[in-house]
CSV table of C-alpha atoms in Angstrom, one decimal:
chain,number,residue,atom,x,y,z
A,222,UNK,CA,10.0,-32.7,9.2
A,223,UNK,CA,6.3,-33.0,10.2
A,224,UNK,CA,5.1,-30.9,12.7
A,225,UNK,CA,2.6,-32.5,13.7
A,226,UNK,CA,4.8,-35.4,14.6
A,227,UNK,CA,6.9,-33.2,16.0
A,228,UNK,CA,4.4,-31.6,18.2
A,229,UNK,CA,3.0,-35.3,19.0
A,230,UNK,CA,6.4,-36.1,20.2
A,231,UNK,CA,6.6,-33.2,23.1
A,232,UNK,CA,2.9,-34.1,24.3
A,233,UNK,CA,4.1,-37.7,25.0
A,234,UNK,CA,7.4,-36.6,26.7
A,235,UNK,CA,5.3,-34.1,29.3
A,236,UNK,CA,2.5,-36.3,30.0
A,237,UNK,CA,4.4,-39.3,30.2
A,238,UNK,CA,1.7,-41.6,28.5
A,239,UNK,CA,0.4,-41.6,25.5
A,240,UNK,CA,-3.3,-41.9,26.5
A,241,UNK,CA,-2.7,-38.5,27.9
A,242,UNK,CA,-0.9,-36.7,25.2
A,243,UNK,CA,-4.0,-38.2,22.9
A,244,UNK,CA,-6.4,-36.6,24.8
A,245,UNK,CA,-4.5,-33.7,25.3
A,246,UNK,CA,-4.0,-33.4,21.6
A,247,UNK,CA,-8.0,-34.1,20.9
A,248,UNK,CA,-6.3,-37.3,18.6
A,249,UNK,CA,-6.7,-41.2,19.5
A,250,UNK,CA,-4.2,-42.9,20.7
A,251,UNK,CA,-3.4,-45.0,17.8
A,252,UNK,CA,-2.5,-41.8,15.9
A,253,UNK,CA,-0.3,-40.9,18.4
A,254,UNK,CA,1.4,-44.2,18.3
A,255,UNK,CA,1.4,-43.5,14.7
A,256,UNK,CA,2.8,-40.4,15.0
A,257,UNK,CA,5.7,-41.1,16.9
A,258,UNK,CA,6.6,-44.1,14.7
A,259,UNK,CA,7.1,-42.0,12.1
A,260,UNK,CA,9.0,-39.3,13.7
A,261,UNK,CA,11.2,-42.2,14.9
A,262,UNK,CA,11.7,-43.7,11.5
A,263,UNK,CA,12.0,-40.0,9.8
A,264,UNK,CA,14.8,-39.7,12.6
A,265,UNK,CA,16.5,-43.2,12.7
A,266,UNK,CA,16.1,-43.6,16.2
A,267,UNK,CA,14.2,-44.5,19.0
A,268,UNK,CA,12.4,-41.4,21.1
A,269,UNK,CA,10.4,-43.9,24.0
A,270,UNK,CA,10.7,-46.5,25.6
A,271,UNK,CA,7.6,-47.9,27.1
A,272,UNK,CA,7.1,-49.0,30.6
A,273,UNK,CA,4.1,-50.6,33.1
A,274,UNK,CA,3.9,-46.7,34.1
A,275,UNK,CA,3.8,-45.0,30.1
A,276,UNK,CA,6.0,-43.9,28.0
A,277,UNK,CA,10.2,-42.8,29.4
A,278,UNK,CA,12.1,-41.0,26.7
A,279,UNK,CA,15.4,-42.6,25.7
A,280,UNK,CA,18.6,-40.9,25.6
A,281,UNK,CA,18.0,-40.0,22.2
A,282,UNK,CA,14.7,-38.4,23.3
A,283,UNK,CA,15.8,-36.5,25.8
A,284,UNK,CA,18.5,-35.1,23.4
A,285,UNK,CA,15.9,-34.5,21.0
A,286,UNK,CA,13.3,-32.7,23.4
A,287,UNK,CA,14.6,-29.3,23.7
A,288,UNK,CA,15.3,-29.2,19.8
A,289,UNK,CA,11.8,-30.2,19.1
A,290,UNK,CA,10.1,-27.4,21.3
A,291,UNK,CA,12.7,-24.8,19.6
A,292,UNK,CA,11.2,-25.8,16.2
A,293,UNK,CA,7.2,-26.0,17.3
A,294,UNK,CA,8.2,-21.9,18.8
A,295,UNK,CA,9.6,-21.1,15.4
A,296,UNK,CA,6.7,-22.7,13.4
A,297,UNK,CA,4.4,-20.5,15.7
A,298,UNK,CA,7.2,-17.4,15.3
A,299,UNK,CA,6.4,-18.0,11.7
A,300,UNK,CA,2.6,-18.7,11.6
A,301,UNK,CA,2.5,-15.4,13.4
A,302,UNK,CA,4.7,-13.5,11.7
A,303,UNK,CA,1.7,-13.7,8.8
A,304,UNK,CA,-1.5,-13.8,10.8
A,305,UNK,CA,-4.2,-10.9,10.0
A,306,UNK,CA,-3.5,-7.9,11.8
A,307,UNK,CA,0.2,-9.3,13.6
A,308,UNK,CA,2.2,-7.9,10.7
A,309,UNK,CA,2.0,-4.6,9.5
A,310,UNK,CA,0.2,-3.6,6.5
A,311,UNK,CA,2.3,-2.8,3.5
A,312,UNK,CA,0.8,0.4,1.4
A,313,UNK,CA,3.0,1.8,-1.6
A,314,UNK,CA,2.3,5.8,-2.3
A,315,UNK,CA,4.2,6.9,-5.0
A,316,UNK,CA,5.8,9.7,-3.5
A,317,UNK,CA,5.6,10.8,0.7
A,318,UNK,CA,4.8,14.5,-0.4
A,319,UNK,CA,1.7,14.2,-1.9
A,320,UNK,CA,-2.2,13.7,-0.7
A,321,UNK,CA,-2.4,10.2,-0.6
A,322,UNK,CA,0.6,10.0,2.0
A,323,UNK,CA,-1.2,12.7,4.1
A,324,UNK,CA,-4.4,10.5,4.0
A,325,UNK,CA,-2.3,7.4,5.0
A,326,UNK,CA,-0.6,9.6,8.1
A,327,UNK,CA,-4.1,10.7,8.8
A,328,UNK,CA,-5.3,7.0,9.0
A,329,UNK,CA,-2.0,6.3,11.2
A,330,UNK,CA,-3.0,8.8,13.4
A,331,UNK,CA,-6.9,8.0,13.8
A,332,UNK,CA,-5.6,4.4,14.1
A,333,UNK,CA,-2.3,4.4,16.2
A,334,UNK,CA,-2.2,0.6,16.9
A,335,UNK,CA,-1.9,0.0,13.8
A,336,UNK,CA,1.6,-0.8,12.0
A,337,UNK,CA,2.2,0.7,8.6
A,338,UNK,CA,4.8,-0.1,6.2
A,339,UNK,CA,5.2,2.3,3.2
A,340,UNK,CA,6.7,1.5,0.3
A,341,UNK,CA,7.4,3.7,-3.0
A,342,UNK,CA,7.0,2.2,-6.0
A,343,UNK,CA,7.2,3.5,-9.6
A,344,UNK,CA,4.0,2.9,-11.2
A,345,UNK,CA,0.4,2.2,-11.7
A,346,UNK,CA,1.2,-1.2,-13.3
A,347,UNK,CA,4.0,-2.3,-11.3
A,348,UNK,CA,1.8,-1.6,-8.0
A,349,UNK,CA,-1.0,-3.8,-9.1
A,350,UNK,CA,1.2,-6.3,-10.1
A,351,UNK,CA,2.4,-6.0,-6.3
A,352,UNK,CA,-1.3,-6.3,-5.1
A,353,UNK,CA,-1.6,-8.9,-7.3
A,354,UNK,CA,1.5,-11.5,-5.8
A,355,UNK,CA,0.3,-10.0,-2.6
A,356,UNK,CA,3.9,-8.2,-2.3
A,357,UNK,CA,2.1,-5.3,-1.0
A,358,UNK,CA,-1.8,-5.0,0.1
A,359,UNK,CA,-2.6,-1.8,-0.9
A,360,UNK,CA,-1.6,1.1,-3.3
A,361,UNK,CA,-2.7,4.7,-4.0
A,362,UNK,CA,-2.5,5.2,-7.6
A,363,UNK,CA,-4.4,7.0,-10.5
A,364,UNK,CA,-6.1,3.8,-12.1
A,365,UNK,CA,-6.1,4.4,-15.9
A,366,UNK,CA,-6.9,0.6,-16.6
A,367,UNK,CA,-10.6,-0.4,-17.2
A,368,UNK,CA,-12.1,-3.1,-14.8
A,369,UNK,CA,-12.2,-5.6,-17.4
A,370,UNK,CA,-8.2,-5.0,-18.1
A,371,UNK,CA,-7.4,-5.4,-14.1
A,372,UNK,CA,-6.4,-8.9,-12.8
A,373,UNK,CA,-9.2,-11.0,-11.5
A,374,UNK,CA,-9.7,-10.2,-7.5
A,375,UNK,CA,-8.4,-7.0,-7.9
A,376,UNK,CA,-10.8,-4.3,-6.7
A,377,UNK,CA,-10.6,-0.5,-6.9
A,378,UNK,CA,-12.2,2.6,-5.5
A,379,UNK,CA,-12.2,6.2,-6.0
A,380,UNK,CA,-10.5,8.0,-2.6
A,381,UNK,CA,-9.8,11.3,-3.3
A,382,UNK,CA,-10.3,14.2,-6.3
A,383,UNK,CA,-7.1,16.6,-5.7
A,384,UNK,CA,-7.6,19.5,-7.2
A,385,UNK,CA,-4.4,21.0,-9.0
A,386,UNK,CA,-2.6,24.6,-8.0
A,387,UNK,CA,-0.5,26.9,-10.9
A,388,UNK,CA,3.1,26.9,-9.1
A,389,UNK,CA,5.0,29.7,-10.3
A,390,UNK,CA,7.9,32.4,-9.3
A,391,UNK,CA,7.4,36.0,-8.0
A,392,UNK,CA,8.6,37.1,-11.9
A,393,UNK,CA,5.5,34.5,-13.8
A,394,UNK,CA,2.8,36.3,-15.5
A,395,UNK,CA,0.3,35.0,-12.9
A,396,UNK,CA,2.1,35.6,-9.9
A,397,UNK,CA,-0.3,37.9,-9.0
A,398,UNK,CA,-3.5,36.3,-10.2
A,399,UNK,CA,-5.8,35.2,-7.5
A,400,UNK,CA,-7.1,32.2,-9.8
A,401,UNK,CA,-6.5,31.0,-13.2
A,402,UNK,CA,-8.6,29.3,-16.3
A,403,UNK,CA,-7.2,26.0,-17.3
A,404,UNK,CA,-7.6,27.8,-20.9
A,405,UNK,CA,-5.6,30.7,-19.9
A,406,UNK,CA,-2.2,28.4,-19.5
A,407,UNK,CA,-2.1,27.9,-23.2
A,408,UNK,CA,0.7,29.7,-24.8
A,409,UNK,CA,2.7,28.7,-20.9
A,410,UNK,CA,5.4,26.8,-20.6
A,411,UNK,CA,4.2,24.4,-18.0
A,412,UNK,CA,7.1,22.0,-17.0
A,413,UNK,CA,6.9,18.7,-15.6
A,414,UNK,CA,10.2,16.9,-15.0
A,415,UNK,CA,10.0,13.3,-14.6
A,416,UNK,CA,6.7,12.5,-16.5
A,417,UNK,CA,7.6,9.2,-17.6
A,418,UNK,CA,5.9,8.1,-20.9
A,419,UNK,CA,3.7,5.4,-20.0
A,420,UNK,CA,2.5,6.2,-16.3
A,421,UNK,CA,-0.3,7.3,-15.2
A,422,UNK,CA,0.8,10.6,-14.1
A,423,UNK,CA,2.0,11.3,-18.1
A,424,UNK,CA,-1.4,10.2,-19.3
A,425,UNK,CA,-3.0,12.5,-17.1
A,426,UNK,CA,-1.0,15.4,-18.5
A,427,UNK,CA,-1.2,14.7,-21.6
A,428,UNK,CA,-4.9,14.6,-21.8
A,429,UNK,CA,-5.2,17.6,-19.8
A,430,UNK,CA,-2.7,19.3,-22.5
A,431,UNK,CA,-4.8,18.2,-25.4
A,432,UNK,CA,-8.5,19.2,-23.5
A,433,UNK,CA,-7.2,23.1,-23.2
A,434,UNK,CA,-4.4,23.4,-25.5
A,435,UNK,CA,-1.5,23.4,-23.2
A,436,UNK,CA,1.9,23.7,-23.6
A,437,UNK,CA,3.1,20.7,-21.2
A,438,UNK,CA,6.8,19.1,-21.5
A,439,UNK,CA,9.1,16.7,-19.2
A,440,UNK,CA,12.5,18.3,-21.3
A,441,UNK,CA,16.2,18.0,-19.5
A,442,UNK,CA,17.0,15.9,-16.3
A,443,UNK,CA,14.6,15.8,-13.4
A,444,UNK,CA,17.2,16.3,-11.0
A,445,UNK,CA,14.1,16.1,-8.5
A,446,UNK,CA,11.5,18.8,-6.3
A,447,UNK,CA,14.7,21.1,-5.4
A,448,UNK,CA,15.8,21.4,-8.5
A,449,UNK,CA,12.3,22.8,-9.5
A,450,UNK,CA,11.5,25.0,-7.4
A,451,UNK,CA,14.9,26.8,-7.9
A,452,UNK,CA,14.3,26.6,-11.4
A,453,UNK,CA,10.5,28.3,-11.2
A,454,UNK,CA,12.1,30.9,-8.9
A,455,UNK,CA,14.4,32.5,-11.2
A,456,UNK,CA,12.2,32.1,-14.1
A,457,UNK,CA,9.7,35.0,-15.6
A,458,UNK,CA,8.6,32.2,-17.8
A,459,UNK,CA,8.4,28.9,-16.5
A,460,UNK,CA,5.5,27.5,-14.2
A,461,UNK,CA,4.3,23.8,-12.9
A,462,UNK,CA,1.2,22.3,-11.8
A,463,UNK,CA,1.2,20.1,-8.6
A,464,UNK,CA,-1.9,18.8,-6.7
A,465,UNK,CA,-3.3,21.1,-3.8
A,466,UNK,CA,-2.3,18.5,-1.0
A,467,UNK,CA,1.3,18.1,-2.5
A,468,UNK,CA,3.2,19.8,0.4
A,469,UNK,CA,6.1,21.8,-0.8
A,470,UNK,CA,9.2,23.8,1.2
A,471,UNK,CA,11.2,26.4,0.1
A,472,UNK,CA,13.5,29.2,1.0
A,473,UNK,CA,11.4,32.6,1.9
A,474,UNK,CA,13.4,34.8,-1.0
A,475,UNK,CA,12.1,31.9,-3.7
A,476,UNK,CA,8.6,33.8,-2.6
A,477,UNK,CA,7.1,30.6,-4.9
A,478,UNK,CA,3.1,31.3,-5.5
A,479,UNK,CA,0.2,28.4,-5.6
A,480,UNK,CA,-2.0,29.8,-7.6
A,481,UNK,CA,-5.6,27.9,-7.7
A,482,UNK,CA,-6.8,26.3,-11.1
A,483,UNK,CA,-10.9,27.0,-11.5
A,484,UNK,CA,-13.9,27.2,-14.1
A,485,UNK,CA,-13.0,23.9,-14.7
A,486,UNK,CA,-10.6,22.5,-11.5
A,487,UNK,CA,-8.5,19.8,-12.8
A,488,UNK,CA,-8.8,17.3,-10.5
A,489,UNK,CA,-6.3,14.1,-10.2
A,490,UNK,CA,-7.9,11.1,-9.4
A,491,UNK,CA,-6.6,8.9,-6.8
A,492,UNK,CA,-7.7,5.6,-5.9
A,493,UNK,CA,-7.2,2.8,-3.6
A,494,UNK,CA,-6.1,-0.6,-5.1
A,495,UNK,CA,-6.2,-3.8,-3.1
A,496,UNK,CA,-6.9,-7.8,-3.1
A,497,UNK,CA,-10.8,-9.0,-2.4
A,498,UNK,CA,-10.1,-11.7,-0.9
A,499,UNK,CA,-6.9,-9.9,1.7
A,500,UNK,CA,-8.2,-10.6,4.8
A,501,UNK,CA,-5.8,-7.5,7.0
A,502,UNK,CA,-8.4,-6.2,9.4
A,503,UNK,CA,-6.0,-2.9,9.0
A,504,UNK,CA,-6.6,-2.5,5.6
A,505,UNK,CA,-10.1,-2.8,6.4
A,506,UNK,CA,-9.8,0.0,8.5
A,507,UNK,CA,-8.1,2.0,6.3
A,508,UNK,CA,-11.1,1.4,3.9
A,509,UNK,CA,-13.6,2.5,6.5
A,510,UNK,CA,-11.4,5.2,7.2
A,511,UNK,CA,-11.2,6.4,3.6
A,512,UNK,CA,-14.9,5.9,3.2
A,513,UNK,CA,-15.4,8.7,5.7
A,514,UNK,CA,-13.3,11.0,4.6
A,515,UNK,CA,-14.6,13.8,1.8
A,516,UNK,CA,-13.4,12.9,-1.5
A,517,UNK,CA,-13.2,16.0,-2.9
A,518,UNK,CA,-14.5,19.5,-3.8
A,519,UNK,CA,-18.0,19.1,-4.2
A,520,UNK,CA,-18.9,22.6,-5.4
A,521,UNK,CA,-16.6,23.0,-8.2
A,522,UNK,CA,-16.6,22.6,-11.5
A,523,UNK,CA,-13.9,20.1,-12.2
A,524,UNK,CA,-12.1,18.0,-15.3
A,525,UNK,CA,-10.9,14.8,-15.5
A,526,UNK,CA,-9.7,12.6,-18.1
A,527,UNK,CA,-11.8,10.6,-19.7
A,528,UNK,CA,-10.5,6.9,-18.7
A,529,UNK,CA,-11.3,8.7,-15.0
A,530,UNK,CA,-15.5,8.7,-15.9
A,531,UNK,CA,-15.8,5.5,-15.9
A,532,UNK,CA,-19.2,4.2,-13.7
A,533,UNK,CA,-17.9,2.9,-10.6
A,534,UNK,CA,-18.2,-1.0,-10.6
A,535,UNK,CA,-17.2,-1.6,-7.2
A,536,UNK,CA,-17.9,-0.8,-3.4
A,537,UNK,CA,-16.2,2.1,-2.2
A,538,UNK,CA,-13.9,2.1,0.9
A,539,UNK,CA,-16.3,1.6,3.7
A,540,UNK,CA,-19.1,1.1,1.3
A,541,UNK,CA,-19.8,5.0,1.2
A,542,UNK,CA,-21.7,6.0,-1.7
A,543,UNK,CA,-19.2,7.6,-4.1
């Protein structure tokens, strides 16, 4: 049914004529003739009948006028539902524990007005395909894909180097080490349930494994955080890496140690993925607000994988210089 028709038709019925409802509607008064017709011939029957004084709705009309307002409130409902900044903005992190949640959160908090929805998604692919259809309009994700190999109108920036901690029991042989060499780990179990082959968390890994020489393995079920941290806490043997902002709980007898990683820090490299052309003022905001925001140690010496050394080729959030 056309709207506009439909909108046409309740103009007419309050003003009475339709000279007025043209003028009120900014239309000529043939086109709301037009209009109307239409409507009546879309609804096989007669809305008006017209008079010396304008236009008096028929019964059908009047039967058909608080239908007709019903619908124009849902098409607004609707139109609203999607305008910039009346819904809120959808943001995938891949997991609430780690640094890019708490940099959401922190956003949430320097911006309280404005409504969040998180989402969890599995990967780097499947969250750019979601920016992509405009399922979601933003993601926090390692990006291991070049900018030629992203879709068109998909733009990226750099928001945060998170350096990574040595997670280990009281039993490890660096439970008691201040710091730790990336080079020092060879010859460690390190154990990282869960690292799917083909994400960008596993690519990471693997490339940090190969620069030092590292001992790094995804073996058994990941039966989830828990069930690693009990693990590490009865073990003299086994150990984990997990980024510095990754916030972890467990029981005081675990007596779990982070132990920093230095001389080089590997450093994760998170960025923010989202649409040119979405026009959210929120995610604008969130832009701004990651643009402010120190992206990461500064006076460190720090690895990354290559595919992470890339020149940028875009603005970054807030158009801070990276």
């Amino acid at each position: 049914m056309d709207l506009d028709a439909v909108r046409t038709f309740v103009a007419v019925a309050d003003a009475g004529q339709f000279k007025e409802a043209a003028a009120d509607l900014a239309i000529t008064q043939q086109a709301v003739s037009k209009r109307v017709a239409a409507l009546e011939k879309n609804l096989g029957v007669r809305l008006f009948t017209r008079t010396a004084r304008g236009a008096r709705l028929t019964i059908d009309g009047r039967a058909f006028l608080p239908h007709a307002r019903d619908l124009l409130r849902a098409a607004e409902r609707a139109a609203a539902s999607v305008r910039p900044g009346r819904r809120a903005l959808r943001v995938d992190v891949i997991n609430p524990r780690i640094a890019p949640a708490h940099l959401l959160r922190d956003f949430h908090r320097a911006h309280p007005g404005a409504e969040l929805d998180v989402v969890t998604l599995f990967d780097a692919d499947t969250a750019i395909e979601a920016v992509r259809s405009g399922a979601i309009d933003a993601s926090f994700r390692a990006v291991i894909r070049s900018p030629q190999q992203l879709p068109d109108g998909i733009e990226t920036a750099r928001v945060l180097d998170e350096p990574h901690e040595l997670l280990t029991g009281p039993a490890h042989a660096f439970a008691t080490a201040r710091t730790v060499t990336p080079d020092r780990l060879a010859g460690h179990r390190i154990w990282i349930p869960g690292m799917a082959t083909g994400t960008e968390w596993a690519a990471y890994y693997t490339e940090l494994a190969a620069a030092f020489g590292l001992t790094i393995d995804a073996i058994g079920p990941n039966f989830g955080t828990e069930a690693l941290l009990d693990a590490l806490a009865d073990s003299p043997a086994l150990a984990t890496l997990v980024g510095e902002g990754t916030r972890l709980l467990w029981p005081a007898e675990y007596d779990l140690r982070r132990i920093p990683v230095h001389h080089p820090t590997p450093v994760y490299p998170h960025s923010l993925i989202w649409r040119a052309d979405n026009p959210h003022p929120a995610l604008t905001a969130l832009r701004d607000h990651l643009g402010s925001t120190p992206r990461g140690p500064r006076d460190t010496e720090t690895w990354t994988p290559a595919w992470a050394q890339r020149p940028p080729v875009t603005r970054p959030p807030g158009g801070a210089t990276p």
